[in-house]
Short mmCIF file of C-alpha atoms and ligand atoms in Angstrom, two decimals:
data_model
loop_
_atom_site.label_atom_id
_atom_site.label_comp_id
_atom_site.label_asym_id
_atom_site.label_seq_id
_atom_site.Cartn_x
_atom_site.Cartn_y
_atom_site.Cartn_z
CA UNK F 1 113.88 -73.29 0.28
CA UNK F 2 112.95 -74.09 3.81
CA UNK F 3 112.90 -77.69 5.00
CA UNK F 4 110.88 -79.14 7.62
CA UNK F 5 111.97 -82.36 9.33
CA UNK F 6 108.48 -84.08 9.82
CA UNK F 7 108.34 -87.16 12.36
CA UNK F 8 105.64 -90.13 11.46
CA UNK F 9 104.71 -92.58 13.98
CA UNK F 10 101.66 -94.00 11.87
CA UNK F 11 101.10 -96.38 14.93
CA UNK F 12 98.44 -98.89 14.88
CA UNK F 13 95.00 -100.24 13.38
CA UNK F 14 94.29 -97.93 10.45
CA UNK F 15 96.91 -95.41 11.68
CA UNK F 16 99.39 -95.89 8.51
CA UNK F 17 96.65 -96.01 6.29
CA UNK F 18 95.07 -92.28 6.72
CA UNK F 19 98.82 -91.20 7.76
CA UNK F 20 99.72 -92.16 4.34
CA UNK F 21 97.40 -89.58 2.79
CA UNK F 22 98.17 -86.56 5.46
CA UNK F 23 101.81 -87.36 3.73
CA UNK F 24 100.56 -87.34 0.46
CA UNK F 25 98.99 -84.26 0.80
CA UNK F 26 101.76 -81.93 2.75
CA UNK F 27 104.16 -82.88 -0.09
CA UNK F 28 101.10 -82.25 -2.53
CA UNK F 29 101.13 -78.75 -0.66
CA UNK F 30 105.26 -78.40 -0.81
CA UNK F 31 105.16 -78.88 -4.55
CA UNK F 32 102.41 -76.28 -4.82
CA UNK F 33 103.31 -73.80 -2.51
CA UNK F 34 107.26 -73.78 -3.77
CA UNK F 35 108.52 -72.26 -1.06
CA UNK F 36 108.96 -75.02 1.59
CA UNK F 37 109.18 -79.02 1.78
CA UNK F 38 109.47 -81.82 3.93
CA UNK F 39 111.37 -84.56 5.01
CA UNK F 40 109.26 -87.28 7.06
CA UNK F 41 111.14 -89.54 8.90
CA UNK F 42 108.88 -92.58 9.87
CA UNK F 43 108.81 -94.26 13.34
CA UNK F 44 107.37 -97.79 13.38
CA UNK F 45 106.21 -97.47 17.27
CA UNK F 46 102.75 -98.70 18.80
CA UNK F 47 101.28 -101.94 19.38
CA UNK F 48 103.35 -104.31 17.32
CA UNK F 49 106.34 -103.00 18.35
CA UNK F 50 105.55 -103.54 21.91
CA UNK F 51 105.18 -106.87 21.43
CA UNK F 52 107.94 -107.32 19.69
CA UNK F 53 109.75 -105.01 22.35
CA UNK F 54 108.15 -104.64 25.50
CA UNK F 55 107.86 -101.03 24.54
CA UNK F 56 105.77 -98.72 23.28
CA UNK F 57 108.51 -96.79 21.82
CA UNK F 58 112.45 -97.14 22.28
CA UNK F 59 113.23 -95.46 25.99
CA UNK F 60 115.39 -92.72 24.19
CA UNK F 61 112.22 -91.93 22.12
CA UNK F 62 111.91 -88.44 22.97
CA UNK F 63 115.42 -87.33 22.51
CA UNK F 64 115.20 -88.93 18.46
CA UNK F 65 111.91 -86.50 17.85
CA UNK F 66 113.23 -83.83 19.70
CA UNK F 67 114.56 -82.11 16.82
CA UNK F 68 111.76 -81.83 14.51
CA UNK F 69 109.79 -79.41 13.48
CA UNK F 70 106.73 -81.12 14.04
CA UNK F 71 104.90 -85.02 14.90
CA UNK F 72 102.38 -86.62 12.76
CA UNK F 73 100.52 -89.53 14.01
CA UNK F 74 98.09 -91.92 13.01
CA UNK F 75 96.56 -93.72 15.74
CA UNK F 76 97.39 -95.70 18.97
CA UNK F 77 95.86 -98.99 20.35
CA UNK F 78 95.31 -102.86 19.33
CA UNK F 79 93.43 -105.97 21.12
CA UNK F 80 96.75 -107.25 22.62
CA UNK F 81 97.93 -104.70 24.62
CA UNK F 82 95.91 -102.93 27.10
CA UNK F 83 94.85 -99.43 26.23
CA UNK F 84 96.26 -98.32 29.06
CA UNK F 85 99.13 -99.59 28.63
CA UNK F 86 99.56 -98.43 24.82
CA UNK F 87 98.01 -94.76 25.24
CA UNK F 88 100.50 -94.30 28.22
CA UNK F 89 103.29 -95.72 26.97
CA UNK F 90 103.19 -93.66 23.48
CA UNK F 91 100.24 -90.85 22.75
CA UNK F 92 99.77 -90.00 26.35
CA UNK F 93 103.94 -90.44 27.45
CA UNK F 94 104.45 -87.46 24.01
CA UNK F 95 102.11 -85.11 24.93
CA UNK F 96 103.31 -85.07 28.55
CA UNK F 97 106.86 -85.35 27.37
CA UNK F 98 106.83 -82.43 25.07
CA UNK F 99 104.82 -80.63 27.53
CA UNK F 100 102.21 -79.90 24.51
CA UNK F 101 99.25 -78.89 27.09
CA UNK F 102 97.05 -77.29 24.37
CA UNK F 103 95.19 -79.59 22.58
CA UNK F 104 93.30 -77.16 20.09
CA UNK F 105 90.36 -79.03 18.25
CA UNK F 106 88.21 -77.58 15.65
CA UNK F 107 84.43 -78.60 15.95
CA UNK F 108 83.49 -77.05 12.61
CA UNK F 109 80.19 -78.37 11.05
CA UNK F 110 81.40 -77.97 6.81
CA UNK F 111 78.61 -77.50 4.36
CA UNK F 112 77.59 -80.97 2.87
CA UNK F 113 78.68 -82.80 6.25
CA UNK F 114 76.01 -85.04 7.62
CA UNK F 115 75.00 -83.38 11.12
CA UNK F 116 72.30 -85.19 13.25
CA UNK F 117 70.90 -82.22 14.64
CA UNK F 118 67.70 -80.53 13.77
CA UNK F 119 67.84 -77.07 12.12
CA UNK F 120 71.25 -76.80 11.98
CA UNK F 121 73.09 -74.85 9.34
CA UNK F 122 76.75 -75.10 8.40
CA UNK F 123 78.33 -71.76 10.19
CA UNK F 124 76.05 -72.33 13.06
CA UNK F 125 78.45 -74.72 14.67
CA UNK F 126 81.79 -73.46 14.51
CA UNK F 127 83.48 -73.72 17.79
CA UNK F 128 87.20 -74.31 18.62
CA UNK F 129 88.27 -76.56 21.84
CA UNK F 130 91.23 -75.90 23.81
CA UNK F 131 91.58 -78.98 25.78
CA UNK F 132 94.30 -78.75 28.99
CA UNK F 133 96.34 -81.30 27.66
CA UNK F 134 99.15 -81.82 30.61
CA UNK F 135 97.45 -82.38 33.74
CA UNK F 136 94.26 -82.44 34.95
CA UNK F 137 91.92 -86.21 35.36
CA UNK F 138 95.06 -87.23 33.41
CA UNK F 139 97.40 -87.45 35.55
CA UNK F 140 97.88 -90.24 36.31
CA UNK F 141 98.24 -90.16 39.82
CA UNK F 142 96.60 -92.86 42.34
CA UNK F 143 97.27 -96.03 44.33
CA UNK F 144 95.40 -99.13 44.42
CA UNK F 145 95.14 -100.89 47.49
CA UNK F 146 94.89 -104.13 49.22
CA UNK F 147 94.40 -105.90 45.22
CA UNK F 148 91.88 -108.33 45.84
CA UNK F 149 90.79 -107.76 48.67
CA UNK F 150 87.51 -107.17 50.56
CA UNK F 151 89.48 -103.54 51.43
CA UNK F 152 90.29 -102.71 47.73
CA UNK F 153 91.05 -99.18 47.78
CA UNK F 154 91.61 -97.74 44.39
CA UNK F 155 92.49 -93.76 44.29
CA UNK F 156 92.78 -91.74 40.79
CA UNK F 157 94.39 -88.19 41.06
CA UNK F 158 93.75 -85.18 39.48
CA UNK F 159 96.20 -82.53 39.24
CA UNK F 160 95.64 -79.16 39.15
CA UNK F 161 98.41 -76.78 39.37
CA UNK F 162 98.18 -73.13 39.21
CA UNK F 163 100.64 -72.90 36.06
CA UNK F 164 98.85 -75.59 34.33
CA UNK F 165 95.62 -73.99 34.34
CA UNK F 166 96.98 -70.56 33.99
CA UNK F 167 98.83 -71.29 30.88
CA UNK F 168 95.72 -73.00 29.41
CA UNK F 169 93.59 -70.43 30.38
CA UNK F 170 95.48 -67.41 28.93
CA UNK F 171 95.75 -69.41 25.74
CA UNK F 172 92.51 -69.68 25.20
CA UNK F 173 91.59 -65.96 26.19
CA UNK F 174 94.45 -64.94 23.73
CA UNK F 175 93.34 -67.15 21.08
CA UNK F 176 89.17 -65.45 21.70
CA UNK F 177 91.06 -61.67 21.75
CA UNK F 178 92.77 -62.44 18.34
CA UNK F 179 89.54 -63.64 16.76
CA UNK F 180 87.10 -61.67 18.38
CA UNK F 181 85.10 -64.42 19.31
CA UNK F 182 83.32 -65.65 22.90
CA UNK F 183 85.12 -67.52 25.57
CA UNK F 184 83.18 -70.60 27.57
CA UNK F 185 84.99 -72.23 30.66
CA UNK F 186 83.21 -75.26 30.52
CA UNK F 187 83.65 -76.86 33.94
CA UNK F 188 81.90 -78.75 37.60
CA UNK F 189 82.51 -76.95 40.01
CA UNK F 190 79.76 -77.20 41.85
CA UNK F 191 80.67 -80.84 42.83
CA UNK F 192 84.45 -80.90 42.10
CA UNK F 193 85.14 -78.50 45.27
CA UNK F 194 88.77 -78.34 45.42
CA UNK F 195 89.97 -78.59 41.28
CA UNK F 196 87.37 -77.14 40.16
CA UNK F 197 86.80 -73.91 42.18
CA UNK F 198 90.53 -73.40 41.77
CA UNK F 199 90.12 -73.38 37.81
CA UNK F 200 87.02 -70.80 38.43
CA UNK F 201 89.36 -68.78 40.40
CA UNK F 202 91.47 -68.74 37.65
CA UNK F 203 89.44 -67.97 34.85
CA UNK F 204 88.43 -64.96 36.67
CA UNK F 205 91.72 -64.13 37.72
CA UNK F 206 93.27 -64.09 33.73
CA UNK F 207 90.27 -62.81 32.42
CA UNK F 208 90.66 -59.64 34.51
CA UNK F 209 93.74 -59.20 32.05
CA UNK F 210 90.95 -59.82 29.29
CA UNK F 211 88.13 -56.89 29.51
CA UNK F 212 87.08 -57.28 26.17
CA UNK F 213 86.60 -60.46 26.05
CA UNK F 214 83.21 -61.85 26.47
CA UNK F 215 83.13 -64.98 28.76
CA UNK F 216 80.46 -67.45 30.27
CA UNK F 217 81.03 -70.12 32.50
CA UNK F 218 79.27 -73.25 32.45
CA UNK F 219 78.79 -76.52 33.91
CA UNK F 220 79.99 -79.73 31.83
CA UNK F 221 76.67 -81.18 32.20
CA UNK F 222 74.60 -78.33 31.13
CA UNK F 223 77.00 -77.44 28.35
CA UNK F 224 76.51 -81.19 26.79
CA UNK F 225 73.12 -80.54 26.27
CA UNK F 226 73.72 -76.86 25.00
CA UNK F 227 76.14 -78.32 22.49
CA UNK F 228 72.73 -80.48 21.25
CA UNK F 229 69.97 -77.48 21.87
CA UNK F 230 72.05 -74.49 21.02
CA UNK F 231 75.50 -75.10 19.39
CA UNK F 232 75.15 -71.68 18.25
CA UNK F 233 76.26 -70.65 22.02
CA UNK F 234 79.91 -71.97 21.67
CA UNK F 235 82.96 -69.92 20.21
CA UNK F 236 86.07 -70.51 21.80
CA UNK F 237 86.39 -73.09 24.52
CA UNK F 238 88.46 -73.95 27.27
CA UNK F 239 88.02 -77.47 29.62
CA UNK F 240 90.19 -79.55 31.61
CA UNK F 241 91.81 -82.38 29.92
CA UNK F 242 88.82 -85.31 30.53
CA UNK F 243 86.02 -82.64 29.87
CA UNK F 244 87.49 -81.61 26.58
CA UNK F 245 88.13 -85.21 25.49
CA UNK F 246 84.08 -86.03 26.08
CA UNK F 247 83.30 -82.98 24.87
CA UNK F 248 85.03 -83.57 21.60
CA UNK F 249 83.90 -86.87 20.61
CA UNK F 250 80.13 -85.12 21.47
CA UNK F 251 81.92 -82.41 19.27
CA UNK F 252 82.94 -84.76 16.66
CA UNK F 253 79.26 -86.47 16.42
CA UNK F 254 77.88 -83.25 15.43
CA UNK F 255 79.93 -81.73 12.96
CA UNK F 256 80.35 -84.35 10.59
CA UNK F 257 81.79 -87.83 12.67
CA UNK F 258 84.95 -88.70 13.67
CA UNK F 259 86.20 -89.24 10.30
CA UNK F 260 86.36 -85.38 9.89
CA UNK F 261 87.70 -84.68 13.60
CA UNK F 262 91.17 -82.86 14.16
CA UNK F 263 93.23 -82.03 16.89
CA UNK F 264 96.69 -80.45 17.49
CA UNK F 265 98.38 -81.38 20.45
CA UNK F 266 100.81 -77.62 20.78
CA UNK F 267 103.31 -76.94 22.64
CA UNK F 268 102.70 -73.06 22.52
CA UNK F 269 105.98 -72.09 23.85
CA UNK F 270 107.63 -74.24 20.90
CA UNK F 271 110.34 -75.54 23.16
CA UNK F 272 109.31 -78.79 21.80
CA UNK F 273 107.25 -80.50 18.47
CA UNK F 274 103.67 -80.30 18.56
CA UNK F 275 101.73 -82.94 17.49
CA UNK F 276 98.65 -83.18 15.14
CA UNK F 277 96.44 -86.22 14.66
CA UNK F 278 93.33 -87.48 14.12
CA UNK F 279 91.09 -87.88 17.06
CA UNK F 280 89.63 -90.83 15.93
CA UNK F 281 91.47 -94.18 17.25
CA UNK F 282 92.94 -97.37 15.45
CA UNK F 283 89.44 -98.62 14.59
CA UNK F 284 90.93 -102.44 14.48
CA UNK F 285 87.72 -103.36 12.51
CA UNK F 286 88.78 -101.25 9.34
CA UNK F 287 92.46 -101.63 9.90
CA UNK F 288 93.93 -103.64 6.25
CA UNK F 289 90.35 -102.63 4.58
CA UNK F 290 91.34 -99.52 2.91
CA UNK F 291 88.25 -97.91 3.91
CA UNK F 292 89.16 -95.08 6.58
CA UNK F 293 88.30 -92.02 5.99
CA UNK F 294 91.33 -89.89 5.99
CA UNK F 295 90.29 -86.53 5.67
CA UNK F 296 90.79 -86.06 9.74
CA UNK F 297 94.46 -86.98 9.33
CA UNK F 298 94.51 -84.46 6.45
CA UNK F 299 92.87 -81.43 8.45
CA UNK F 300 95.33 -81.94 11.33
CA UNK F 301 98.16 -81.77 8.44
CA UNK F 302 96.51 -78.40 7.82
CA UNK F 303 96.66 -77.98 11.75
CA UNK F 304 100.33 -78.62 11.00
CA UNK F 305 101.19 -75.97 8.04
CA UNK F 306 98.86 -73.37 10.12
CA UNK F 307 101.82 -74.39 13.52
CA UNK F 308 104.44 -74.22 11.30
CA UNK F 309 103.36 -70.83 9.73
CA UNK F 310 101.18 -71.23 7.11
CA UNK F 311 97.77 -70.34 7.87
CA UNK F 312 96.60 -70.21 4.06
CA UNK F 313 97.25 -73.35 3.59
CA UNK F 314 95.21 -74.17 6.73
CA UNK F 315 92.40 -72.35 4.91
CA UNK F 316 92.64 -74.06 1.63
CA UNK F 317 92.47 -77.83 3.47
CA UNK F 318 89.40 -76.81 5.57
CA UNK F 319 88.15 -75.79 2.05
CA UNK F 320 88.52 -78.67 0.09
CA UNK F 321 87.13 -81.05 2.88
CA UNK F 322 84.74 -78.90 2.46
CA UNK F 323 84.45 -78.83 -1.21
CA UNK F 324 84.56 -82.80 -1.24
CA UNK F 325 81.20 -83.38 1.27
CA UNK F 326 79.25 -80.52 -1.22
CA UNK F 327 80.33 -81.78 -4.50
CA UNK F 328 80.46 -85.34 -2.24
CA UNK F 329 83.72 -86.30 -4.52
CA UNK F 330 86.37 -88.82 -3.30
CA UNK F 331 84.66 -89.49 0.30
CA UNK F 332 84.85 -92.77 1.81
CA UNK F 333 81.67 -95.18 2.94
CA UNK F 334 81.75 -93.45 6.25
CA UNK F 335 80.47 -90.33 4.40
CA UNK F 336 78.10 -92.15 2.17
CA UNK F 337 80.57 -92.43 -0.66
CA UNK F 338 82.62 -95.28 -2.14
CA UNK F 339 86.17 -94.29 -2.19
CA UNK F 340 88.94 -95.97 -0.72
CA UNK F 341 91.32 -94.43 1.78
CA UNK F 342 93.86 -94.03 -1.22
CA UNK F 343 91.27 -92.67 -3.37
CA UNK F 344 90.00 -89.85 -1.28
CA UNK F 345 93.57 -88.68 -0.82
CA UNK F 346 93.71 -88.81 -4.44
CA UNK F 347 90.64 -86.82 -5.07
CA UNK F 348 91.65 -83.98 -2.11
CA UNK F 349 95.09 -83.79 -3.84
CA UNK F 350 93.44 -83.22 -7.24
CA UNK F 351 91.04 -80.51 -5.99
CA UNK F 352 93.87 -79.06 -4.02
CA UNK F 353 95.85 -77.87 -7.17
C1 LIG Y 401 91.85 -88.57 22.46
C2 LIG Y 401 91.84 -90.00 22.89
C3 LIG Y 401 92.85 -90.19 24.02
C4 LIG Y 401 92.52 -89.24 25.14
C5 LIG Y 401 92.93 -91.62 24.55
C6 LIG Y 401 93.17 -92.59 23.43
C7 LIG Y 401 93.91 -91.78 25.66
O1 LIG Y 401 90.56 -90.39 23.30
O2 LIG Y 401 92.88 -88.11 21.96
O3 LIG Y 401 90.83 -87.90 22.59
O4 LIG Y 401 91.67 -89.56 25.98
O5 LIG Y 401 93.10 -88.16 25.19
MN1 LIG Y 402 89.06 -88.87 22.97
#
């Protein structure tokens, strides 16, 4: 039997309450599937314990998740502690320190989800983000100068290196080859003259290594309103790390809300753990209510089994999210339904098995 040593850092808000139900259902799949299990170890880092600390997360955080097999976590963020501070410090500080520069997110519309678009059928929005994840707007690079001051400079850096957007690139042209699907580059370069005609450059570059895969290019303005007026256009997807976070959320809106959206944050090479969470944030309001929906914590667990080799399994979570919005069983208020957080982790776990 093969174990897997499974970090939690449940984080903030209503972070440990949907991260209690991803657990529930990956040892749910364990005990089903016989052939594996888990061990989570939980890490109480975030918010609280910054203020407790002065830290986000212990300075030798890293090195104690280092050896396992893969991160779950909740959500980071709570009035306090400045976002920036919080996100930097812990969700942005991981993904940077485990170098995981794919972040892969599904936009799958499921039958029975609630979709605000016109004439829009499940199957007609099935697309699959791959967000640079390393680099890029995020950088955080800059100065700010002469604080306060009449000459108040502030500069914000974006980073573009050739083996950041190479590695990204060739990802996501693998990733279309293997499934047989389109590739978009969604990008500006049109006003982003330095960046942005570098990632072109690249795109074409790779995809020369790519003949038969189908490609189109577009601008990240005119591919937020194709997302609204032709979703239908979108397969696979690749976008620097601030594109691919709007573009989500738009992403997310469509194909059910954020209480359905899932990302994995992959470090391809596996030198490191990935990472899979919900995209959604702490939502402070509902944090202690018991009224998250956790179903977007549950589909990255599925992003997890799918990392960690288990692509059925990936299959059969998809499916019964989906089978909960058609049957509408177990979802929470978000989703029109009545459940409880605890509840519709129940209910998935029943359908499961
Ligand atoms: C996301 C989030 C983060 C991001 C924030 C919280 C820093 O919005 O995962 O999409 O921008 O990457
Ligand atoms: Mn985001």
């Amino acid at each position: 039997m093969k174990t897997y040593q499974i970090a939690v850092i449940p984080g903030d808000g209503i972070g440990p309450e949907v991260m209690r139900e991803a657990v529930k259902v990956l040892n749910a799949v364990s005990a089903l599937d016989g052939g594996f299990n888990f061990e989570f170890t939980e890490y109480p880092w975030g918010c609280e314990y910054y203020l407790k600390t002065g830290e986000m997360m212990p300075e030798d955080g890293l090195e104690r998740l280092k050896g396992s097999d893969a991160i779950l976590l909740g959500a980071v963020g709570y009035p306090g502690v400045p976002d920036h501070i919080s996100l930097r410090g812990l969700l942005l500080k991981l993904r940077r320190g485990f170098d995981q520069y794919v972040n892969l997110r599904p936009v799958k519309l499921l039958e029975g989800a609630p979709c605000p678009l016109k004439d829009v059928k499940p199957g007609e929005i099935d697309m699959v983000f791959v967000r640079e994840n390393s680099e890029g707007e995020y950088s955080g690079q800059g100065a700010w100068l002469y604080p306060d001051s009449p000459q108040e400079v502030v500069i914000q850096d974006a980073v573009f290196s050739r083996k950041g957007c190479e590695r990204v690139i060739r990802y996501a042209y693998e990733l279309a080859r293997r499934e047989g699907k389109t590739l978009t580059s969604i990008i500006k370069a049109n006003a982003l003259n330095y960046s942005m005609v570098f990632w072109d450059q690249v795109f074409e570059e790779v995809g020369r290594e790519y003949p038969d895969v189908e490609t189109q290019s577009l601008l990240v303005d005119a591919a937020a309103m194709f997302m609204i007026k032709n979703p239908k256009r979108f397969q696979v997807v690749v976008t620097s790390n601030l594109f691919g976070d709007i573009l989500t959320d738009l992403g997310a809106a469509i194909s059910g809300g954020m209480g359905l959206a899932a990302g994995a944050n992959l470090d391809p090479e596996r030198r490191y753990p990935s990472m899979f969470e919900p995209i959604h944030g702490s939502a402070p309001k509902h944090a202690g209510k018991g009224d998250a929906n956790p179903l977007a914590s549950i589909w990255a667990a599925g992003q997890l089994l799918d990392h960690l080799g288990y692509p059925d399994w990936y299959g059969k979570i998809v499916d019964t999210v989906e089978r909960m919005l058609k049957e509408k069983q177990g979802l929470t208020k978000d989703l029109g339904g009545s459940a409880s957080t605890s509840e519709c982790g129940d209910v998935f776990v029943k359908l499961l098995g």
